Amino acid sequence: MSKKFYSLFIVVMLFSMLLAACSAAPAAPAVEAPTQAAVATEAPVEPTAEPVAQVDIEAVMASVIGGMTVDNGYGTISATKLNEELVEKPVFMLDVRESAEIEKDGYIKGAVNIPVRDVLKNLDKLPAMDQPIVIYCASGHRGGFVFAALRALGYTNVRNLAGGIGAWKKAELPVETGLPAEAASGSAPEIQDAQLLTVLDNYLTNLPEGFATIKSDKLNEALATDKPPFLLDVRRAEEFDKNGYIEDARNIPLESLMQSLDQLPGKDVPIVIYCVSGHRGAVAAMALRLMGWTDVTNLGGGLNAWKAAQFPVAGYVDWAATWTEFLTGLPGDMYSTSAANLNAEIADKAPFLLDVREASEVAEGYIAGAVNLPIRDLLKNLDKLPAQDQRIVVYCASGHRGGLAVAALRLLGYTDVVNLGGGIGAWKKAELPLETAELAAPAAGTAPSVDETRLAQLDAFLSALPDGFFTIKAADLNAELAGDAKPFILDVRTAEELAADGYIDGSVNIVINDLMANLGQLPAEKDAPIVVTCKSGHRGAFALMALRMNGYTNVRNLAGGMNAWIAAELPVVK
């Protein structure tokens, strides 16, 4: 190898080593760990929305419903009671109807109008949360929604006008025309649960046209289809039994609804709720919809509207209409006979004689051939009576219980039943014979087919008759009339009878046939004391029974009628 080539080789080798050294990373020197703590760093996290508080709507509505009891009218107030309150001290009235409804039907003087969909957006226009508020709408349905919403938010003194403006007008109370003044703004209250306010406001704001109600005629059509809705009756059991129900309805009282949700159908099954007038139904419908049931409606006007439309009601008798028909149809003899006529009838062809006195009274003497069935047990023993078209003559002591028996039997379809005018007292006065031997037990036969609901309710009335059978003696009535709390005296005789025999001072005369058409002449409060008078007690018994079965709770009949009053030489006016 030449010296020149060797030198070149050495240069190339040195250059290659230099390149290798430059391409390699230098080794890190060994150092001590720092004495201060190292700061740990985390991977960056994407920002998230604030967690949304969940509303326990079941608990909220359970609380609202829990505060609704029969004692507080379920949070309602009647038209007459509201009118009284407005005289004493005006309350804040909230009209939640649309302006077109107000222009058409008028409004209660002093009311503030905020339509139902806007109420919760205008809490600054309401009084403080502990101040009295009365809500009203057309029938009570929308008022029920707002009532429940405000109660849920913490308003403690809220009521709904039962039956709405319709009930107010039916009571012939005054309404204003035009539109009420705009509500004044104030300070909005501090709502503890803002999310609940949002939920409730969304519910009211998004109410559909018709406000989730169904009218009676549309419900009647729906019930006739192959797939009728589930009917939910939220009245109390006693209301259900006493006032009837729509066929196939399930009765779950509002008070127990939240504990009975397992009795309802699936959440997509159509449900129609009803109560009496719409208030309880609205609260129940609102609760179910907020809990996820998607097809829930409330019967507009409740069962009252259903009855007014004359659709069928199971387990119910319209006693107002029934008694109107009975009393207006009374013949001239008022379904009574005299002692002399009965004696002649017995001698010719004896009728079935029905003694409705107590056994102890019968032991003192009875008409030969009579069968004894005390008035309280009468309707439990229809199998012991003759056929419904056979002649029956009823008697008691003076005519009162006999009148009750005649009315009950005729209302059940017996077509030839009359009462012995003046009872066994008149028979004795005519010096007609009585038997004293022990009566044989009446023979049992076959009971007739009668309206079961009528039978049950008439039997309930007779069975519950108290001692005295709702009568008052002449001397006792005279004493009451001398006191401060005088009863209302209702004389149901004819004008001719009043002119001939006189009447008790202060009496109001309504002839028995016209009684049901003139209830407006009676005291407005149905618990006011009323004493009925007639000639002997027979017609008075009819009137008493009619009034008590239509809600008058303090009605008595003058025992022996005006005959007994005059015999006691008590004063009469002629």
XYZ file of C-alpha atoms in Angstrom:
574
model
C 0.000 0.000 0.000
C 1.446 3.414 -0.993
C 1.978 6.102 1.597
C -0.448 8.361 -0.251
C -3.327 5.767 -0.191
C -2.665 4.983 3.454
C -3.031 8.626 4.435
C -6.317 8.829 2.557
C -7.620 5.698 4.338
C -6.808 7.169 7.739
C -8.724 10.393 6.909
C -11.836 8.433 5.854
C -11.829 6.319 9.014
C -11.525 9.369 11.268
C -14.456 11.103 9.457
C -16.696 8.007 9.851
C -16.034 7.840 13.592
C -16.893 11.523 13.943
C -20.276 11.050 12.203
C -21.180 8.079 14.449
C -20.415 10.105 17.555
C -22.614 12.995 16.438
C -25.659 10.732 15.696
C -25.747 9.061 19.182
C -27.753 10.760 22.103
C -25.495 11.695 25.020
C -26.125 9.756 28.277
C -28.021 11.728 30.980
C -25.861 12.574 33.969
C -26.884 11.041 37.320
C -28.386 13.717 39.628
C -30.172 13.710 43.023
C -33.942 14.007 43.175
C -35.110 17.516 44.035
C -35.941 18.132 47.668
C -39.384 19.724 46.851
C -42.387 17.546 45.971
C -43.166 17.142 42.313
C -46.598 18.422 41.107
C -48.688 15.649 39.575
C -50.587 16.617 36.415
C -53.792 14.867 35.060
C -54.947 14.493 31.520
C -57.368 17.329 30.604
C -61.100 16.506 31.161
C -63.898 17.674 28.841
C -66.307 20.093 30.660
C -69.799 18.656 31.498
C -73.207 20.259 32.190
C -74.329 20.807 35.785
C -76.278 17.744 37.060
C -80.073 18.262 36.859
C -82.002 17.648 40.079
C -84.715 15.044 39.644
C -88.239 15.875 40.825
C -89.938 13.109 42.800
C -93.318 13.917 41.285
C -94.971 10.923 42.929
C -94.014 12.239 46.363
C -95.068 15.773 45.424
C -98.527 14.747 44.231
C -98.951 12.373 47.167
C -98.374 15.355 49.448
C -100.875 17.511 47.562
C -103.530 14.790 47.575
C -102.799 13.975 51.212
C -103.876 17.501 52.126
C -107.231 17.069 50.376
C -109.850 15.605 52.714
C -113.599 15.395 52.911
C -113.442 17.708 55.928
C -111.917 20.542 53.896
C -114.049 19.803 50.848
C -110.978 18.500 49.034
C -109.810 22.084 48.761
C -113.020 23.455 47.259
C -115.481 26.140 48.287
C -119.135 26.312 47.276
C -120.610 29.284 45.448
C -122.859 30.246 48.360
C -120.010 30.028 50.868
C -117.726 32.110 48.659
C -120.440 34.731 48.295
C -120.724 34.929 52.090
C -116.963 35.313 52.458
C -116.868 38.088 49.876
C -119.390 40.048 51.922
C -117.372 39.702 55.115
C -113.842 40.043 53.737
C -112.840 39.999 50.060
C -110.409 37.273 49.027
C -108.062 37.160 46.054
C -109.981 35.506 43.199
C -108.075 34.041 40.290
C -110.032 33.458 37.070
C -108.030 31.018 34.919
C -110.323 31.020 31.883
C -109.553 32.446 28.463
C -110.596 36.056 27.781
C -113.197 34.945 25.218
C -114.938 32.854 27.892
C -114.981 35.784 30.280
C -116.499 38.090 27.686
C -119.166 35.475 26.951
C -120.106 34.380 30.485
C -118.975 37.246 32.707
C -116.758 37.129 35.789
C -116.983 37.501 39.563
C -116.470 41.067 40.683
C -112.918 41.697 41.866
C -111.405 38.673 40.112
C -107.997 38.742 38.421
C -107.658 36.917 35.114
C -104.561 34.872 34.318
C -105.301 32.018 31.865
C -104.356 28.577 33.109
C -101.369 28.193 30.768
C -99.805 31.419 32.069
C -100.405 31.241 35.816
C -97.001 29.928 36.862
C -95.254 32.533 34.708
C -97.032 35.237 36.686
C -96.525 34.333 40.326
C -95.574 37.973 40.943
C -99.224 38.848 40.336
C -100.475 36.572 43.125
C -100.571 37.435 46.834
C -98.156 35.992 49.381
C -98.022 32.237 49.649
C -99.970 32.164 52.935
C -102.750 34.507 51.789
C -106.215 33.190 50.735
C -106.693 32.548 47.016
C -109.867 31.214 45.386
C -109.449 29.896 41.849
C -112.261 29.373 39.397
C -112.747 28.342 35.789
C -115.813 27.183 33.863
C -116.618 23.965 35.731
C -113.790 23.248 38.174
C -111.394 21.277 35.954
C -108.747 23.901 35.146
C -109.157 25.299 38.624
C -108.172 21.860 39.916
C -104.940 21.948 37.897
C -103.943 25.366 39.235
C -104.992 24.425 42.760
C -102.694 21.373 42.673
C -99.800 23.302 41.104
C -99.902 26.122 43.651
C -100.257 23.716 46.558
C -97.270 21.735 45.261
C -95.201 24.929 45.159
C -95.987 25.796 48.760
C -99.094 28.010 48.638
C -100.961 27.102 51.796
C -104.357 28.798 51.498
C -105.673 27.915 48.036
C -109.186 26.731 47.201
C -111.058 25.967 43.994
C -114.653 27.108 43.353
C -116.626 23.861 43.104
C -118.442 23.786 39.777
C -116.706 26.954 38.615
C -118.515 29.974 37.219
C -121.275 27.584 36.134
C -122.131 26.830 39.765
C -121.892 30.541 40.637
C -124.435 31.435 37.962
C -126.665 28.479 38.834
C -126.845 29.891 42.360
C -128.088 33.128 40.737
C -125.137 35.112 42.069
C -124.043 38.285 40.232
C -121.460 38.437 37.457
C -119.727 41.393 35.839
C -119.571 41.921 32.082
C -116.524 42.767 29.985
C -113.017 41.929 31.148
C -111.499 42.356 34.614
C -108.695 44.845 35.201
C -105.136 43.642 34.620
C -103.442 42.062 37.585
C -100.884 44.242 39.320
C -97.296 43.004 39.489
C -95.473 42.637 42.779
C -92.637 40.500 44.055
C -92.447 36.912 42.910
C -92.178 34.462 45.822
C -89.064 32.451 46.463
C -89.852 28.942 45.222
C -87.769 26.373 47.062
C -87.711 23.874 44.186
C -87.039 25.662 40.899
C -87.009 22.381 38.978
C -90.502 21.539 40.267
C -91.700 24.964 39.121
C -90.335 24.191 35.652
C -92.057 20.791 35.546
C -95.419 22.209 36.618
C -95.172 25.216 34.323
C -94.379 22.924 31.380
C -97.458 20.865 32.230
C -99.820 23.840 32.340
C -98.222 25.614 29.376
C -98.615 22.563 27.154
C -102.217 21.749 28.017
C -103.943 20.773 24.768
C -107.055 22.318 23.322
C -109.924 21.251 25.553
C -107.517 21.133 28.508
C -107.468 17.310 28.623
C -111.201 16.956 29.263
C -113.819 14.842 27.553
C -117.485 15.771 27.283
C -120.254 13.420 28.369
C -121.519 12.718 24.847
C -118.031 11.860 23.596
C -117.401 9.581 26.558
C -120.724 7.848 25.961
C -119.653 7.215 22.350
C -116.232 5.939 23.438
C -117.784 3.517 25.920
C -119.861 1.989 23.133
C -116.783 1.073 21.046
C -114.887 -2.213 20.965
C -112.058 -0.668 22.980
C -113.617 1.540 25.665
C -111.328 3.581 27.931
C -110.528 2.551 31.470
C -113.007 4.408 33.700
C -111.623 5.626 37.025
C -114.061 6.960 39.640
C -112.138 8.878 42.325
C -115.058 9.593 44.676
C -115.369 8.038 48.111
C -116.948 4.596 48.346
C -120.059 6.004 50.033
C -120.532 8.474 47.173
C -120.111 5.650 44.692
C -122.752 3.560 46.469
C -125.223 6.337 47.212
C -125.107 8.461 44.063
C -124.480 5.808 41.442
C -121.693 5.350 38.951
C -120.985 4.903 35.259
C -121.205 1.230 34.359
C -117.876 -0.661 34.591
C -116.080 2.171 36.422
C -113.306 1.228 38.853
C -113.707 3.039 42.158
C -110.390 4.162 43.658
C -110.993 7.131 45.973
C -108.609 10.044 45.463
C -107.393 9.585 49.042
C -105.956 6.159 48.198
C -105.003 6.730 44.544
C -101.254 7.101 45.108
C -101.187 3.841 47.056
C -103.233 2.028 44.385
C -101.315 2.761 41.187
C -100.860 -0.980 40.636
C -104.632 -1.208 40.000
C -104.355 1.047 36.938
C -103.733 -0.211 33.396
C -100.522 0.288 31.421
C -99.286 3.834 30.918
C -100.370 3.958 27.264
C -103.947 2.744 27.919
C -106.633 5.486 27.637
C -108.009 6.450 31.060
C -111.020 8.672 31.752
C -111.350 9.956 35.308
C -114.446 11.417 36.925
C -115.587 12.731 40.288
C -118.636 14.851 41.180
C -117.928 18.094 39.336
C -114.369 17.864 38.017
C -112.067 19.117 40.794
C -110.812 15.818 42.210
C -110.734 14.342 38.714
C -108.461 17.156 37.539
C -105.987 16.650 40.378
C -105.930 12.887 39.751
C -105.478 13.360 35.993
C -102.631 15.810 36.546
C -100.887 13.407 38.920
C -101.105 10.479 36.507
C -99.935 12.486 33.510
C -96.959 13.844 35.426
C -96.088 10.274 36.444
C -96.036 9.053 32.865
C -99.554 7.968 31.917
C -99.891 9.361 28.427
C -103.617 9.272 27.662
C -105.544 10.541 30.682
C -108.599 12.803 30.445
C -111.086 14.127 32.977
C -114.855 14.054 32.456
C -115.845 17.700 32.111
C -118.346 18.592 34.840
C -117.940 15.143 36.405
C -120.816 12.817 37.155
C -123.088 15.851 37.581
C -122.674 16.642 33.879
C -123.150 12.973 32.934
C -126.446 12.876 34.842
C -127.561 16.218 33.418
C -127.018 14.793 29.927
C -129.301 11.908 30.982
C -126.799 9.170 30.253
C -127.275 5.923 32.212
C -126.099 5.754 35.810
C -125.855 2.388 37.525
C -126.849 2.030 41.155
C -128.636 5.372 41.224
C -132.139 6.729 41.521
C -132.830 10.355 40.673
C -134.896 10.942 43.766
C -135.627 14.562 42.890
C -137.279 13.485 39.641
C -138.856 10.410 41.249
C -140.474 12.351 44.074
C -141.563 15.113 41.712
C -143.387 12.537 39.615
C -144.907 10.871 42.685
C -146.153 14.038 44.388
C -147.448 15.782 41.281
C -149.334 12.617 40.369
C -151.138 12.239 43.693
C -154.873 11.716 43.121
C -157.642 13.516 44.986
C -157.787 10.917 47.754
C -153.991 11.148 48.226
C -153.883 7.310 48.396
C -155.829 7.273 51.664
C -159.140 5.840 52.861
C -161.366 6.614 55.828
C -162.214 4.254 58.694
C -165.833 4.052 57.543
C -164.861 3.190 53.976
C -162.363 0.568 55.112
C -164.966 -1.039 57.364
C -167.384 -1.251 54.439
C -164.639 -2.638 52.200
C -163.819 -5.360 54.724
C -167.482 -6.399 54.875
C -167.608 -6.690 51.063
C -164.223 -8.063 50.032
C -161.463 -7.724 52.565
C -158.197 -6.208 51.275
C -154.790 -7.241 52.562
C -154.476 -5.362 55.872
C -150.932 -4.299 56.756
C -150.251 -3.073 60.285
C -146.845 -1.326 60.383
C -146.758 -0.560 64.114
C -144.403 -2.103 66.635
C -145.419 -5.423 68.223
C -146.023 -3.706 71.588
C -148.539 -1.377 69.945
C -150.287 -4.219 68.122
C -150.828 -6.006 71.444
C -153.163 -3.162 72.466
C -155.515 -4.025 69.605
C -155.523 -4.492 65.840
C -157.998 -4.785 62.982
C -159.116 -8.362 62.419
C -157.239 -10.100 59.616
C -154.246 -7.752 59.691
C -150.649 -8.820 59.130
C -148.016 -7.090 61.239
C -144.756 -5.987 59.638
C -143.188 -3.081 61.583
C -142.240 -0.181 59.342
C -138.476 -0.662 59.768
C -138.756 -4.285 58.558
C -141.369 -3.831 55.872
C -139.169 -3.819 52.785
C -137.179 -6.808 54.000
C -140.405 -8.838 53.877
C -141.898 -8.219 50.445
C -142.359 -11.971 50.124
C -145.042 -11.692 52.812
C -147.150 -9.229 50.814
C -149.620 -10.069 48.034
C -148.910 -9.468 44.340
C -148.072 -5.909 43.321
C -151.478 -5.326 41.705
C -153.481 -6.572 44.701
C -155.305 -4.268 47.123
C -153.333 -3.372 50.289
C -154.542 -1.073 53.075
C -151.815 0.088 55.466
C -152.355 1.509 58.919
C -150.335 2.695 61.908
C -151.203 4.763 64.991
C -152.068 8.120 63.403
C -151.220 7.951 59.704
C -147.556 8.978 59.608
C -145.866 5.573 59.345
C -148.675 4.382 57.089
C -147.885 7.250 54.737
C -144.216 6.258 54.642
C -145.181 2.653 53.852
C -147.619 3.647 51.081
C -144.997 5.851 49.422
C -142.291 3.184 49.620
C -144.484 0.423 48.203
C -145.879 2.559 45.399
C -142.376 3.695 44.459
C -141.484 -0.007 44.138
C -144.350 -0.691 41.748
C -147.282 -1.647 43.993
C -150.273 -0.129 42.237
C -153.165 -0.404 44.729
C -151.852 0.612 48.146
C -153.665 3.115 50.381
C -153.309 4.357 53.963
C -155.964 4.459 56.675
C -156.367 8.181 57.324
C -155.793 8.891 61.011
C -154.604 5.323 61.575
C -155.857 3.091 64.357
C -156.767 6.252 66.267
C -159.411 7.109 63.669
C -160.631 3.487 63.681
C -161.118 3.631 67.438
C -162.768 7.061 67.233
C -165.308 5.557 64.821
C -165.975 2.883 67.499
C -165.010 0.055 65.154
C -163.932 -3.312 66.584
C -160.380 -4.359 67.468
C -158.850 -7.771 68.125
C -156.428 -8.463 70.995
C -155.535 -12.118 70.455
C -151.924 -12.797 69.512
C -151.306 -12.333 65.790
C -150.058 -15.262 63.766
C -146.769 -14.786 61.899
C -147.319 -13.735 58.278
C -146.887 -16.457 55.671
C -143.949 -16.177 53.289
C -144.378 -16.400 49.542
C -142.395 -15.189 46.558
C -140.920 -11.698 46.582
C -141.653 -9.633 43.467
C -138.987 -8.418 41.070
C -138.345 -4.748 41.857
C -135.664 -2.159 41.095
C -132.808 -3.271 43.361
C -131.355 0.205 43.788
C -134.717 1.698 44.729
C -135.377 -1.142 47.121
C -131.979 -0.783 48.810
C -132.276 2.967 49.284
C -135.901 2.926 50.415
C -135.124 0.111 52.822
C -132.142 2.064 54.145
C -134.428 5.030 54.820
C -137.106 3.018 56.620
C -134.641 0.835 58.517
C -132.890 3.901 59.957
C -136.053 5.568 61.275
C -135.324 6.747 64.835
C -137.531 6.535 67.890
C -140.493 8.775 67.200
C -140.159 8.131 63.456
C -139.325 11.813 62.726
C -142.551 13.116 64.261
C -143.152 15.905 66.782
C -146.167 16.180 69.095
C -148.394 19.230 69.023
C -147.452 20.368 72.541
C -143.728 20.055 71.793
C -144.054 22.014 68.565
C -145.964 24.746 70.388
C -143.124 24.972 72.921
C -140.503 25.241 70.166
C -142.457 28.028 68.482
C -142.338 29.971 71.733
C -138.527 29.749 71.833
C -135.830 31.622 69.962
C -134.942 28.869 67.456
C -138.317 28.554 65.757
C -138.641 25.810 63.132
C -139.884 26.543 59.629
C -143.534 25.408 59.382
C -144.483 23.893 56.022
C -148.230 23.362 55.525
C -148.928 21.073 52.551
C -152.734 21.271 52.576
C -154.912 22.994 50.006
C -155.965 26.641 50.291
C -159.525 25.497 50.933
C -158.426 23.425 53.919
C -156.463 26.334 55.361
C -159.495 28.594 55.024
C -161.811 26.052 56.651
C -159.648 24.792 59.515
C -157.039 27.501 59.991
C -153.267 27.179 60.137
C -150.357 27.674 62.524
C -149.168 31.259 62.631
C -146.114 31.805 60.438
C -146.702 28.740 58.254
C -145.674 28.702 54.615
C -148.240 26.969 52.426
C -147.033 24.810 49.527
C -149.632 22.303 48.339
C -148.170 18.793 48.421
C -148.469 18.318 44.653
C -146.311 21.411 44.053
C -143.685 20.843 46.739
C -140.741 19.756 44.591
C -141.195 22.678 42.220
C -141.072 25.153 45.108
C -138.086 24.079 47.170
C -136.784 27.621 46.793
C -139.377 28.700 49.366
C -137.756 26.470 51.988
C -134.737 27.523 54.072
C -131.555 27.689 51.985
C -129.586 25.578 54.449
C -130.689 21.965 54.242
C -130.003 21.352 57.923
C -132.471 24.044 59.019
C -135.353 22.690 61.174
C -138.576 22.128 59.201
C -141.893 20.815 60.543
C -144.506 19.659 58.041
C -148.222 19.871 58.750
C -151.237 18.458 56.909
C -154.628 17.244 58.136
C -153.780 13.947 59.856
C -150.095 13.222 59.115
C -150.497 11.222 55.885
C -149.447 13.916 53.383
C -146.925 15.227 55.880
C -145.251 11.819 55.802
C -144.985 12.021 52.008
C -143.435 15.489 52.233
C -141.017 14.513 54.991
C -139.822 11.445 53.119
C -139.404 13.379 49.872
C -137.408 16.152 51.527
C -135.183 13.860 53.578
C -134.402 11.703 50.550
C -133.362 14.863 48.733
C -130.897 16.052 51.325
C -132.929 17.944 53.921
C -131.629 16.563 57.190
C -133.827 18.124 59.878
C -137.435 17.542 58.806
C -140.198 16.334 61.129
C -143.901 15.715 60.686
C -146.576 17.007 63.085
C -147.991 13.790 64.585
C -151.710 13.679 63.886
C -151.461 16.789 61.759
C -153.709 19.793 62.270
C -156.344 17.469 63.737
C -154.036 16.881 66.705
C -153.089 20.575 66.939
C -156.735 21.670 67.040
C -157.686 18.870 69.470
C -154.982 20.206 71.831
C -156.729 23.611 71.625
C -153.598 25.314 70.338
C -153.927 28.613 68.445
C -154.768 28.735 64.744
C -155.049 31.586 62.275
C -157.984 31.770 59.896
